[in-house]
């Protein structure tokens, strides 16, 4: 729905609330009209149910309000003497319309100065759990989100098994667009293996389904940083058509809301306004080769041959000793194997190994097309030779013709919501003949440092700013072999409590953190003892 439609919808809800509670407001010593005034009625209600005013803010936060609004229904019933478990259940099952019964039929009186603490330990436990979920959801949605590195696309900078803290404050917290969803769950509910949100993903129904009309328009709070070239960014995959992100089952007619598309982490190598080109696997920006931070290492695929037949375990130990952690791939020809990913310095050292016969880079040839963006016969681009391509910026205008429309059609139609039709050499945008287009938002080019083992912008093009949601800032845990079973896990202690960014060798802040933590614990114990003696 648009903001106007949401405004009308919320006004209707205010009328429903007013009609169902105005007599209760009077019994609590308030005026009937106070039940109908938007926002103000919620502030007054908090006073009636003896709850803090900031509950009002939480009740308007998407996802969190799915917990807080039912809690307000139950608290309202309790404020008028209906405090049994059955009353609470009826409140929730009837979606709050139980208050209409209390307002017009039941003979209830307002309970002043009621005790807010639950009567039973079970009630206290449930209350604690609910508010823990609320607090965690607010932090998860608007401040910081945990993220686990699932693949080797940023190998060396971020390893498989790194547990990250992703800051949503840097680029500005993005408000949830999906209003009905399980808290702190992305695409699929674990164990149940069912969709975690209310949305109609069928291609034919997605524009008309009432479920999809519950989507909020894109809204972002201000951040204190813009995305800069070479930043590592977490974002929602723009061209996501995965039916199940856990099993990677593709389905062309499966569509997701922006905030429920698959989460990816890549390096931003091109920012709005850049002209990007890839030559032999290396990125060039505006004609100059892009220089990565010193902690980053580009990796490419190679063909390796050994002087004699070696056992796989011996080969793996040789590669790991030279910091080649992706292991050995399939056999290419008799006696030669694929190294999926290795950095230049690792290959230079490996060439000198006495058991290595030869190492050859595996690169695509210039002019030989691959199954990559924009998947158009006019562009014979591949993962190693790509572009040049202009990355759109908000307010920037590009000239359009029958050849380059393939580069920008998805951005204009899918990400900016325009109707794009080509007829011969003519281009129509929203049924008007167009020779140019001015973009409404910024776009970025995201790639993995592991150039031959990364599904990135080379395959699906630009990443719009509304698809980005955070910047990885901290590694709080790192487990080697995380995909090999718990028996094979080993903690990479040199990466625990280290920053994602920065220069030079990583510094772990685990010991200082533990010192501060235990210091706070012992200080609190000492203060409590001192307070107990004084009393």
Short mmCIF file of C-alpha atoms in Angstrom, two decimals:
data_model
loop_
_atom_site.label_atom_id
_atom_site.label_comp_id
_atom_site.label_asym_id
_atom_site.label_seq_id
_atom_site.Cartn_x
_atom_site.Cartn_y
_atom_site.Cartn_z
CA UNK A 1 0.00 0.00 0.00
CA UNK A 2 1.02 3.63 -0.50
CA UNK A 3 1.50 6.03 2.43
CA UNK A 4 -1.89 7.57 1.66
CA UNK A 5 -3.58 4.16 1.77
CA UNK A 6 -1.82 3.35 5.03
CA UNK A 7 -2.96 6.69 6.48
CA UNK A 8 -6.58 5.91 5.62
CA UNK A 9 -6.17 2.38 6.99
CA UNK A 10 -4.80 3.70 10.30
CA UNK A 11 -7.65 6.24 10.57
CA UNK A 12 -10.13 3.38 10.18
CA UNK A 13 -8.33 1.51 12.96
CA UNK A 14 -8.58 4.60 15.17
CA UNK A 15 -12.33 4.74 14.60
CA UNK A 16 -12.64 1.02 15.40
CA UNK A 17 -10.61 1.58 18.59
CA UNK A 18 -12.69 4.61 19.60
CA UNK A 19 -16.01 2.84 19.05
CA UNK A 20 -14.83 -0.12 21.10
CA UNK A 21 -13.36 1.71 24.09
CA UNK A 22 -14.95 5.16 24.58
CA UNK A 23 -17.13 4.00 27.47
CA UNK A 24 -14.10 2.40 29.09
CA UNK A 25 -12.26 5.72 28.81
CA UNK A 26 -15.19 7.41 30.63
CA UNK A 27 -15.17 4.77 33.38
CA UNK A 28 -11.45 5.47 33.83
CA UNK A 29 -12.21 9.16 34.37
CA UNK A 30 -11.32 10.35 30.89
CA UNK A 31 -13.38 11.97 28.12
CA UNK A 32 -15.09 9.95 25.37
CA UNK A 33 -13.48 11.98 22.55
CA UNK A 34 -10.01 11.01 23.79
CA UNK A 35 -10.61 7.49 22.54
CA UNK A 36 -10.83 8.71 18.92
CA UNK A 37 -7.82 11.05 18.55
CA UNK A 38 -4.94 9.24 16.80
CA UNK A 39 -1.76 8.75 18.86
CA UNK A 40 -3.17 10.85 21.71
CA UNK A 41 -5.66 8.05 22.42
CA UNK A 42 -2.74 5.63 22.78
CA UNK A 43 -0.97 7.97 25.23
CA UNK A 44 -4.16 8.23 27.31
CA UNK A 45 -4.64 4.46 27.13
CA UNK A 46 -1.15 3.94 28.55
CA UNK A 47 -2.17 6.07 31.55
CA UNK A 48 -5.37 4.06 31.95
CA UNK A 49 -3.55 0.71 31.93
CA UNK A 50 -0.68 2.15 34.06
CA UNK A 51 1.98 1.51 31.45
CA UNK A 52 4.84 3.87 30.41
CA UNK A 53 4.25 6.36 27.58
CA UNK A 54 7.03 4.86 25.42
CA UNK A 55 4.86 1.80 24.84
CA UNK A 56 3.13 4.03 22.26
CA UNK A 57 6.32 4.24 20.20
CA UNK A 58 6.84 0.48 20.32
CA UNK A 59 3.24 -0.15 19.29
CA UNK A 60 3.88 1.67 16.01
CA UNK A 61 7.04 -0.27 15.12
CA UNK A 62 6.39 -2.95 12.47
CA UNK A 63 6.82 -6.58 13.62
CA UNK A 64 7.21 -5.48 17.26
CA UNK A 65 3.64 -4.18 17.24
CA UNK A 66 2.44 -7.73 16.55
CA UNK A 67 3.36 -8.41 20.19
CA UNK A 68 2.69 -5.02 21.76
CA UNK A 69 -0.82 -4.40 20.41
CA UNK A 70 -2.20 -7.73 21.74
CA UNK A 71 -0.43 -6.94 25.02
CA UNK A 72 -2.30 -3.61 25.15
CA UNK A 73 -5.63 -5.42 24.56
CA UNK A 74 -4.94 -7.79 27.45
CA UNK A 75 -3.78 -4.96 29.74
CA UNK A 76 -6.92 -2.96 28.94
CA UNK A 77 -9.12 -5.91 29.97
CA UNK A 78 -7.10 -6.32 33.15
CA UNK A 79 -7.52 -2.63 33.97
CA UNK A 80 -11.27 -3.29 34.16
CA UNK A 81 -11.09 -6.43 36.29
CA UNK A 82 -10.90 -9.06 33.53
CA UNK A 83 -7.56 -10.58 34.46
CA UNK A 84 -8.04 -14.33 34.09
CA UNK A 85 -6.18 -16.48 31.56
CA UNK A 86 -9.46 -17.00 29.71
CA UNK A 87 -9.96 -13.24 29.38
CA UNK A 88 -6.46 -12.88 27.94
CA UNK A 89 -7.06 -15.73 25.50
CA UNK A 90 -10.38 -14.28 24.32
CA UNK A 91 -8.75 -10.86 23.81
CA UNK A 92 -6.13 -12.33 21.53
CA UNK A 93 -8.38 -14.78 19.65
CA UNK A 94 -10.97 -12.06 18.91
CA UNK A 95 -8.23 -9.65 17.77
CA UNK A 96 -9.16 -7.19 20.51
CA UNK A 97 -12.89 -7.13 19.78
CA UNK A 98 -13.45 -8.56 23.28
CA UNK A 99 -13.11 -4.92 24.37
CA UNK A 100 -16.39 -4.19 22.52
CA UNK A 101 -18.10 -6.68 24.85
CA UNK A 102 -16.55 -4.94 27.86
CA UNK A 103 -17.48 -1.53 26.46
CA UNK A 104 -21.15 -2.18 25.66
CA UNK A 105 -22.33 -5.35 27.46
CA UNK A 106 -20.29 -6.30 30.51
CA UNK A 107 -20.71 -4.48 33.81
CA UNK A 108 -17.08 -3.58 34.55
CA UNK A 109 -15.40 -0.98 36.73
CA UNK A 110 -12.03 0.63 36.43
CA UNK A 111 -9.42 -0.82 38.79
CA UNK A 112 -7.24 1.98 40.09
CA UNK A 113 -3.74 1.38 41.42
CA UNK A 114 -3.82 -2.23 40.31
CA UNK A 115 -0.74 -4.41 40.76
CA UNK A 116 1.14 -4.81 37.48
CA UNK A 117 3.15 -7.84 38.55
CA UNK A 118 1.66 -11.13 37.23
CA UNK A 119 -0.11 -13.20 39.87
CA UNK A 120 1.71 -16.46 39.01
CA UNK A 121 5.28 -17.42 38.25
CA UNK A 122 4.10 -18.69 34.86
CA UNK A 123 2.61 -15.28 34.01
CA UNK A 124 5.81 -13.58 35.13
CA UNK A 125 7.88 -15.95 32.99
CA UNK A 126 5.69 -15.34 29.90
CA UNK A 127 5.88 -11.56 30.42
CA UNK A 128 9.67 -11.69 30.70
CA UNK A 129 9.97 -13.79 27.54
CA UNK A 130 7.69 -11.49 25.54
CA UNK A 131 9.56 -8.35 26.50
CA UNK A 132 12.90 -10.04 25.85
CA UNK A 133 11.64 -10.83 22.33
CA UNK A 134 10.47 -7.23 21.91
CA UNK A 135 13.83 -5.81 23.00
CA UNK A 136 15.79 -8.24 20.84
CA UNK A 137 13.58 -7.53 17.82
CA UNK A 138 14.08 -3.77 18.16
CA UNK A 139 17.87 -4.19 18.35
CA UNK A 140 17.84 -6.72 15.49
CA UNK A 141 15.66 -4.55 13.24
CA UNK A 142 17.02 -1.06 13.82
CA UNK A 143 20.49 -1.33 15.35
CA UNK A 144 22.57 -4.50 14.96
CA UNK A 145 21.99 -7.88 13.39
CA UNK A 146 24.05 -11.08 13.67
CA UNK A 147 25.18 -12.63 10.41
CA UNK A 148 27.15 -15.79 9.59
CA UNK A 149 29.41 -15.98 6.54
CA UNK A 150 28.07 -18.94 4.52
CA UNK A 151 30.40 -18.91 1.47
CA UNK A 152 33.94 -18.07 0.43
CA UNK A 153 33.19 -15.12 -1.86
CA UNK A 154 35.13 -12.74 0.44
CA UNK A 155 37.73 -15.31 1.49
CA UNK A 156 40.72 -13.83 3.39
CA UNK A 157 38.72 -10.74 4.43
CA UNK A 158 35.79 -12.79 5.77
CA UNK A 159 35.99 -16.54 6.20
CA UNK A 160 33.31 -19.20 6.12
CA UNK A 161 32.26 -19.56 9.75
CA UNK A 162 32.84 -15.95 10.75
CA UNK A 163 30.03 -14.70 13.01
CA UNK A 164 29.50 -11.00 12.35
CA UNK A 165 27.76 -8.08 13.97
CA UNK A 166 26.20 -6.01 11.18
CA UNK A 167 25.52 -2.36 11.97
CA UNK A 168 22.32 -0.90 10.55
CA UNK A 169 23.18 2.53 11.92
CA UNK A 170 26.01 3.27 9.48
CA UNK A 171 23.88 3.55 6.33
CA UNK A 172 20.63 4.28 8.18
CA UNK A 173 18.18 1.76 9.69
CA UNK A 174 15.69 0.54 7.12
CA UNK A 175 12.17 0.14 8.47
CA UNK A 176 10.62 -3.29 7.82
CA UNK A 177 8.44 -3.38 4.70
CA UNK A 178 6.85 -6.71 5.59
CA UNK A 179 4.42 -5.93 8.40
CA UNK A 180 3.31 -9.45 9.32
CA UNK A 181 6.28 -11.73 10.02
CA UNK A 182 7.93 -13.77 12.72
CA UNK A 183 10.36 -11.64 14.76
CA UNK A 184 14.11 -12.13 14.19
CA UNK A 185 13.52 -14.71 11.44
CA UNK A 186 14.37 -13.96 7.83
CA UNK A 187 12.98 -16.15 5.05
CA UNK A 188 12.14 -19.52 6.58
CA UNK A 189 11.19 -20.55 10.11
CA UNK A 190 13.79 -23.08 11.32
CA UNK A 191 12.59 -26.64 11.99
CA UNK A 192 9.10 -25.89 10.64
CA UNK A 193 10.58 -25.08 7.19
CA UNK A 194 7.70 -22.74 6.42
CA UNK A 195 7.69 -19.15 5.20
CA UNK A 196 8.25 -16.70 8.06
CA UNK A 197 6.13 -13.88 6.66
CA UNK A 198 2.73 -13.11 5.18
CA UNK A 199 3.08 -12.48 1.45
CA UNK A 200 1.78 -13.99 -1.78
CA UNK A 201 4.80 -15.00 -3.85
CA UNK A 202 2.88 -16.28 -6.85
CA UNK A 203 3.64 -14.21 -9.94
CA UNK A 204 0.02 -13.85 -11.03
CA UNK A 205 -1.33 -13.03 -7.57
CA UNK A 206 1.43 -10.86 -6.16
CA UNK A 207 0.00 -7.56 -7.44
CA UNK A 208 -3.59 -8.18 -6.40
CA UNK A 209 -3.29 -10.27 -3.25
CA UNK A 210 -4.53 -8.63 -0.05
CA UNK A 211 -1.47 -10.07 1.70
CA UNK A 212 0.83 -7.96 -0.45
CA UNK A 213 -1.21 -4.85 0.25
CA UNK A 214 0.01 -5.05 3.84
CA UNK A 215 3.51 -4.14 2.66
CA UNK A 216 4.86 -0.80 3.88
CA UNK A 217 6.53 1.59 1.41
CA UNK A 218 10.32 1.90 1.65
CA UNK A 219 11.45 4.13 4.52
CA UNK A 220 14.95 4.66 5.84
CA UNK A 221 16.16 6.64 8.82
CA UNK A 222 19.28 8.81 8.36
CA UNK A 223 22.66 7.14 8.69
CA UNK A 224 26.02 8.68 9.56
CA UNK A 225 27.91 7.16 6.62
CA UNK A 226 27.45 6.65 2.90
CA UNK A 227 28.53 3.48 1.13
CA UNK A 228 32.08 4.02 -0.06
CA UNK A 229 34.09 2.14 -2.63
CA UNK A 230 35.56 -1.09 -1.19
CA UNK A 231 33.18 -1.15 1.78
CA UNK A 232 31.92 -4.62 2.67
CA UNK A 233 28.12 -4.41 2.58
CA UNK A 234 25.25 -6.69 3.59
CA UNK A 235 22.25 -6.42 1.27
CA UNK A 236 19.24 -8.26 -0.11
CA UNK A 237 19.93 -9.98 -3.41
CA UNK A 238 18.07 -7.91 -6.03
CA UNK A 239 17.32 -10.74 -8.46
CA UNK A 240 16.39 -13.25 -5.78
CA UNK A 241 14.04 -15.94 -7.10
CA UNK A 242 14.81 -18.62 -4.53
CA UNK A 243 11.85 -20.62 -3.33
CA UNK A 244 13.78 -21.79 -0.28
CA UNK A 245 16.93 -19.92 0.72
CA UNK A 246 18.06 -22.84 2.91
CA UNK A 247 18.04 -25.35 0.07
CA UNK A 248 18.62 -22.92 -2.81
CA UNK A 249 15.66 -24.10 -4.86
CA UNK A 250 15.18 -21.60 -7.72
CA UNK A 251 11.78 -20.68 -9.12
CA UNK A 252 11.44 -17.99 -11.79
CA UNK A 253 7.91 -17.10 -10.70
CA UNK A 254 8.75 -16.73 -7.03
CA UNK A 255 8.89 -13.16 -5.77
CA UNK A 256 9.77 -11.82 -2.36
CA UNK A 257 9.45 -8.46 -0.60
CA UNK A 258 12.72 -6.52 -0.61
CA UNK A 259 13.41 -7.11 3.09
CA UNK A 260 12.83 -10.87 2.72
CA UNK A 261 15.13 -11.47 -0.22
CA UNK A 262 18.24 -13.56 0.44
CA UNK A 263 20.89 -11.79 2.53
CA UNK A 264 24.29 -11.51 0.85
CA UNK A 265 27.60 -9.93 1.84
CA UNK A 266 29.94 -8.59 -0.86
CA UNK A 267 32.42 -5.80 -1.42
CA UNK A 268 31.16 -2.61 -3.06
CA UNK A 269 33.66 -2.02 -5.87
CA UNK A 270 31.59 0.56 -7.76
CA UNK A 271 29.60 3.49 -6.36
CA UNK A 272 26.99 5.73 -8.03
CA UNK A 273 28.42 7.69 -10.95
CA UNK A 274 31.36 5.30 -11.54
CA UNK A 275 32.13 3.74 -14.90
CA UNK A 276 33.26 0.19 -14.17
CA UNK A 277 35.19 -2.28 -16.30
CA UNK A 278 36.70 -5.69 -15.54
CA UNK A 279 39.89 -6.61 -17.37
CA UNK A 280 41.33 -10.08 -16.85
CA UNK A 281 39.49 -10.30 -13.52
CA UNK A 282 40.68 -6.93 -12.18
CA UNK A 283 38.25 -4.06 -11.64
CA UNK A 284 38.92 -0.69 -13.21
CA UNK A 285 37.01 2.40 -12.08
CA UNK A 286 36.95 5.36 -14.43
CA UNK A 287 39.97 3.88 -16.22
CA UNK A 288 42.10 3.25 -13.09
CA UNK A 289 42.61 -0.14 -11.45
CA UNK A 290 40.76 -0.40 -8.16
CA UNK A 291 43.03 -0.80 -5.14
CA UNK A 292 41.66 -2.97 -2.35
CA UNK A 293 42.41 -2.53 1.38
CA UNK A 294 45.51 -4.34 2.61
CA UNK A 295 43.50 -7.03 4.41
CA UNK A 296 41.72 -7.96 1.17
CA UNK A 297 43.20 -10.43 -1.32
CA UNK A 298 41.89 -11.16 -4.78
CA UNK A 299 41.62 -14.84 -5.55
CA UNK A 300 41.33 -16.63 -8.88
CA UNK A 301 41.06 -20.20 -10.10
CA UNK A 302 44.10 -22.14 -11.30
CA UNK A 303 45.02 -25.44 -12.90
CA UNK A 304 47.69 -27.36 -10.97
CA UNK A 305 49.69 -30.42 -11.98
CA UNK A 306 51.88 -32.49 -9.64
CA UNK A 307 55.08 -34.31 -10.56
CA UNK A 308 53.69 -37.60 -9.23
CA UNK A 309 50.44 -39.06 -7.99
CA UNK A 310 49.68 -37.85 -4.49
CA UNK A 311 47.06 -38.90 -1.97
CA UNK A 312 44.26 -36.30 -1.56
CA UNK A 313 45.23 -35.77 2.08
CA UNK A 314 48.78 -34.90 1.02
CA UNK A 315 47.50 -32.45 -1.61
CA UNK A 316 45.19 -30.74 0.90
CA UNK A 317 48.01 -30.37 3.43
CA UNK A 318 50.23 -28.75 0.78
CA UNK A 319 47.51 -26.30 -0.22
CA UNK A 320 46.56 -25.42 3.36
CA UNK A 321 50.20 -24.82 4.24
CA UNK A 322 50.22 -22.20 1.49
CA UNK A 323 47.01 -20.60 2.80
CA UNK A 324 44.84 -22.05 0.04
CA UNK A 325 41.78 -22.99 2.05
CA UNK A 326 39.23 -23.73 -0.67
CA UNK A 327 40.92 -27.09 -1.21
CA UNK A 328 41.12 -29.00 -4.47
CA UNK A 329 38.40 -29.06 -7.09
CA UNK A 330 37.52 -31.55 -9.80
CA UNK A 331 40.06 -33.08 -12.12
CA UNK A 332 40.42 -31.07 -15.33
CA UNK A 333 42.60 -33.39 -17.41
CA UNK A 334 44.63 -36.44 -16.52
CA UNK A 335 47.04 -35.41 -13.80
CA UNK A 336 45.77 -31.84 -13.44
CA UNK A 337 43.32 -30.44 -10.92
CA UNK A 338 41.36 -27.27 -10.23
CA UNK A 339 42.35 -24.91 -7.44
CA UNK A 340 39.02 -23.05 -6.97
CA UNK A 341 40.54 -19.98 -5.34
CA UNK A 342 44.02 -18.76 -4.50
CA UNK A 343 45.66 -15.37 -3.99
CA UNK A 344 48.62 -14.24 -6.08
CA UNK A 345 51.12 -14.45 -3.22
CA UNK A 346 49.97 -17.98 -2.32
CA UNK A 347 50.40 -19.12 -5.92
CA UNK A 348 53.87 -17.55 -6.08
CA UNK A 349 54.98 -19.60 -3.07
CA UNK A 350 53.25 -22.76 -4.26
CA UNK A 351 55.12 -22.67 -7.58
CA UNK A 352 58.35 -23.31 -5.67
CA UNK A 353 57.05 -26.46 -3.98
CA UNK A 354 59.18 -29.49 -5.06
CA UNK A 355 56.11 -31.64 -5.82
CA UNK A 356 54.36 -29.09 -8.04
CA UNK A 357 54.97 -29.45 -11.77
CA UNK A 358 53.01 -26.47 -13.09
CA UNK A 359 50.33 -23.94 -12.23
CA UNK A 360 48.27 -22.15 -14.89
CA UNK A 361 45.60 -19.46 -14.39
CA UNK A 362 42.08 -20.24 -15.55
CA UNK A 363 40.63 -17.12 -17.13
CA UNK A 364 37.94 -16.48 -19.70
CA UNK A 365 38.94 -14.97 -23.00
CA UNK A 366 37.93 -11.45 -23.96
CA UNK A 367 34.95 -11.38 -26.32
CA UNK A 368 33.66 -14.79 -25.27
CA UNK A 369 30.22 -14.35 -23.71
CA UNK A 370 29.10 -15.94 -20.48
CA UNK A 371 25.73 -16.41 -18.80
CA UNK A 372 25.98 -13.13 -16.94
CA UNK A 373 24.35 -9.71 -16.81
CA UNK A 374 22.74 -8.38 -18.95
CA UNK A 375 22.31 -11.73 -20.74
CA UNK A 376 21.93 -10.00 -24.08
CA UNK A 377 23.54 -11.05 -27.40
CA UNK A 378 24.88 -7.51 -27.88
CA UNK A 379 27.20 -7.99 -24.89
CA UNK A 380 29.85 -10.70 -25.08
CA UNK A 381 30.94 -10.20 -21.50
CA UNK A 382 32.13 -12.77 -18.98
CA UNK A 383 33.36 -12.87 -15.37
CA UNK A 384 36.91 -11.81 -16.34
CA UNK A 385 36.14 -9.28 -19.08
CA UNK A 386 33.13 -7.10 -18.41
CA UNK A 387 32.00 -3.59 -19.27
CA UNK A 388 32.53 -0.73 -19.37
CA UNK A 389 29.24 0.03 -17.64
CA UNK A 390 27.94 3.20 -15.99
CA UNK A 391 26.57 2.81 -12.46
CA UNK A 392 23.47 5.04 -12.05
CA UNK A 393 23.20 7.67 -9.36
CA UNK A 394 20.14 9.42 -7.95
CA UNK A 395 19.35 12.38 -10.19
CA UNK A 396 21.72 11.15 -12.89
CA UNK A 397 20.42 10.89 -16.44
CA UNK A 398 21.46 8.27 -19.01
CA UNK A 399 20.70 8.31 -22.73
CA UNK A 400 18.76 5.23 -23.81
CA UNK A 401 18.88 3.35 -27.10
CA UNK A 402 18.06 -0.11 -28.41
CA UNK A 403 21.47 -1.44 -27.38
CA UNK A 404 22.03 -0.13 -23.86
CA UNK A 405 18.41 -0.54 -22.69
CA UNK A 406 19.40 -4.11 -21.74
CA UNK A 407 21.75 -2.65 -19.10
CA UNK A 408 19.16 -0.46 -17.41
CA UNK A 409 15.78 -2.09 -18.09
CA UNK A 410 15.74 -4.12 -14.86
CA UNK A 411 16.70 -1.11 -12.75
CA UNK A 412 14.06 1.11 -14.35
CA UNK A 413 11.25 -1.47 -14.29
CA UNK A 414 11.84 -3.65 -11.23
CA UNK A 415 13.67 -1.30 -8.87
CA UNK A 416 12.03 2.01 -9.83
CA UNK A 417 8.59 0.64 -10.72
CA UNK A 418 8.33 1.97 -14.27
CA UNK A 419 6.67 0.24 -17.19
CA UNK A 420 9.33 -0.35 -19.88
CA UNK A 421 8.47 -1.58 -23.39
CA UNK A 422 10.71 -1.75 -26.46
CA UNK A 423 9.25 -1.66 -29.95
CA UNK A 424 11.91 -2.01 -32.59
CA UNK A 425 14.39 0.80 -31.92
CA UNK A 426 11.93 2.75 -29.80
CA UNK A 427 11.72 2.67 -26.00
CA UNK A 428 8.58 3.53 -24.07
CA UNK A 429 8.61 4.26 -20.34
CA UNK A 430 5.15 4.49 -18.77
CA UNK A 431 3.71 4.52 -22.32
CA UNK A 432 5.76 7.59 -23.30
CA UNK A 433 8.53 7.57 -25.91
CA UNK A 434 11.85 7.90 -24.05
CA UNK A 435 15.38 8.64 -25.19
CA UNK A 436 16.76 9.10 -21.68
CA UNK A 437 15.96 8.32 -18.06
CA UNK A 438 16.74 10.06 -14.77
CA UNK A 439 17.25 7.62 -11.90
CA UNK A 440 15.51 8.08 -8.56
CA UNK A 441 17.98 6.27 -6.30
CA UNK A 442 21.63 5.32 -6.07
CA UNK A 443 22.97 2.01 -7.34
CA UNK A 444 26.07 0.01 -6.45
CA UNK A 445 28.23 -2.74 -7.91
CA UNK A 446 28.89 -5.59 -5.48
CA UNK A 447 31.51 -8.29 -6.06
CA UNK A 448 33.34 -10.99 -4.17
CA UNK A 449 37.13 -10.97 -3.80
CA UNK A 450 37.01 -14.64 -4.76
CA UNK A 451 36.48 -13.73 -8.39
CA UNK A 452 35.68 -17.17 -9.82
CA UNK A 453 33.54 -18.34 -6.89
CA UNK A 454 31.14 -15.49 -6.27
CA UNK A 455 27.60 -14.94 -7.52
CA UNK A 456 27.50 -11.15 -7.60
CA UNK A 457 26.67 -8.09 -9.69
CA UNK A 458 28.29 -9.67 -12.73
CA UNK A 459 25.34 -12.07 -12.76
CA UNK A 460 22.42 -9.82 -11.77
CA UNK A 461 23.59 -6.25 -12.24
CA UNK A 462 23.12 -3.22 -10.05
CA UNK A 463 22.21 -3.23 -6.36
CA UNK A 464 19.75 -0.42 -5.50
CA UNK A 465 20.29 1.46 -2.25
CA UNK A 466 16.91 0.33 -0.90
CA UNK A 467 18.23 -3.27 -0.99
CA UNK A 468 21.21 -2.49 1.29
CA UNK A 469 20.76 -2.80 5.03
CA UNK A 470 24.02 -2.90 6.91
CA UNK A 471 27.78 -2.77 7.30
CA UNK A 472 29.69 -5.62 8.98
CA UNK A 473 31.77 -4.11 11.76
CA UNK A 474 32.78 -6.87 14.14
CA UNK A 475 33.67 -10.59 14.20
CA UNK A 476 32.60 -11.95 17.59
CA UNK A 477 33.27 -15.63 16.80
CA UNK A 478 34.98 -17.59 14.04
CA UNK A 479 34.73 -21.36 13.59
CA UNK A 480 36.83 -23.28 11.08
CA UNK A 481 35.06 -26.27 9.54
CA UNK A 482 31.60 -25.02 10.48
CA UNK A 483 30.02 -26.95 7.59
CA UNK A 484 31.87 -30.19 8.40
CA UNK A 485 30.03 -31.23 11.55
CA UNK A 486 30.55 -30.15 15.15
CA UNK A 487 33.32 -32.73 15.69
CA UNK A 488 35.46 -30.92 13.12
CA UNK A 489 34.91 -27.44 14.52
CA UNK A 490 37.86 -25.41 15.73
CA UNK A 491 37.81 -21.81 16.93
CA UNK A 492 39.99 -19.34 15.07
CA UNK A 493 41.04 -17.45 18.19
CA UNK A 494 43.02 -14.85 16.24
CA UNK A 495 39.76 -13.68 14.60
CA UNK A 496 37.50 -13.67 17.69
CA UNK A 497 36.51 -10.14 18.76
CA UNK A 498 38.26 -8.45 15.84
CA UNK A 499 37.05 -5.65 13.59
CA UNK A 500 36.04 -6.28 9.98
CA UNK A 501 37.64 -3.07 8.71
CA UNK A 502 41.01 -1.59 9.50
CA UNK A 503 44.55 -1.96 8.26
CA UNK A 504 47.41 -4.25 9.15
CA UNK A 505 47.28 -7.39 11.26
CA UNK A 506 44.04 -8.10 13.09
CA UNK A 507 43.91 -7.31 16.79
CA UNK A 508 41.64 -9.36 19.04
CA UNK A 509 39.78 -7.42 21.73
CA UNK A 510 38.63 -10.59 23.55
CA UNK A 511 40.95 -10.20 26.55
CA UNK A 512 40.11 -6.49 27.12
CA UNK A 513 36.42 -7.35 26.79
CA UNK A 514 36.68 -10.14 29.40
CA UNK A 515 38.62 -7.84 31.75
CA UNK A 516 35.94 -5.15 31.50
CA UNK A 517 33.12 -7.72 31.83
CA UNK A 518 34.52 -9.34 34.97
CA UNK A 519 35.36 -5.91 36.33
CA UNK A 520 31.72 -4.86 36.02
CA UNK A 521 30.52 -8.13 37.59
CA UNK A 522 32.84 -7.84 40.60
CA UNK A 523 32.09 -4.14 41.01
CA UNK A 524 28.34 -4.83 41.12
CA UNK A 525 28.86 -7.58 43.70
CA UNK A 526 31.05 -5.30 45.82
CA UNK A 527 28.48 -2.47 45.59
CA UNK A 528 25.64 -4.81 46.64
CA UNK A 529 27.62 -6.05 49.64
CA UNK A 530 28.48 -2.51 50.66
CA UNK A 531 24.84 -1.48 50.32
CA UNK A 532 23.73 -4.50 52.38
CA UNK A 533 26.17 -3.64 55.18
CA UNK A 534 25.05 0.00 55.21
CA UNK A 535 21.40 -1.04 55.61
#
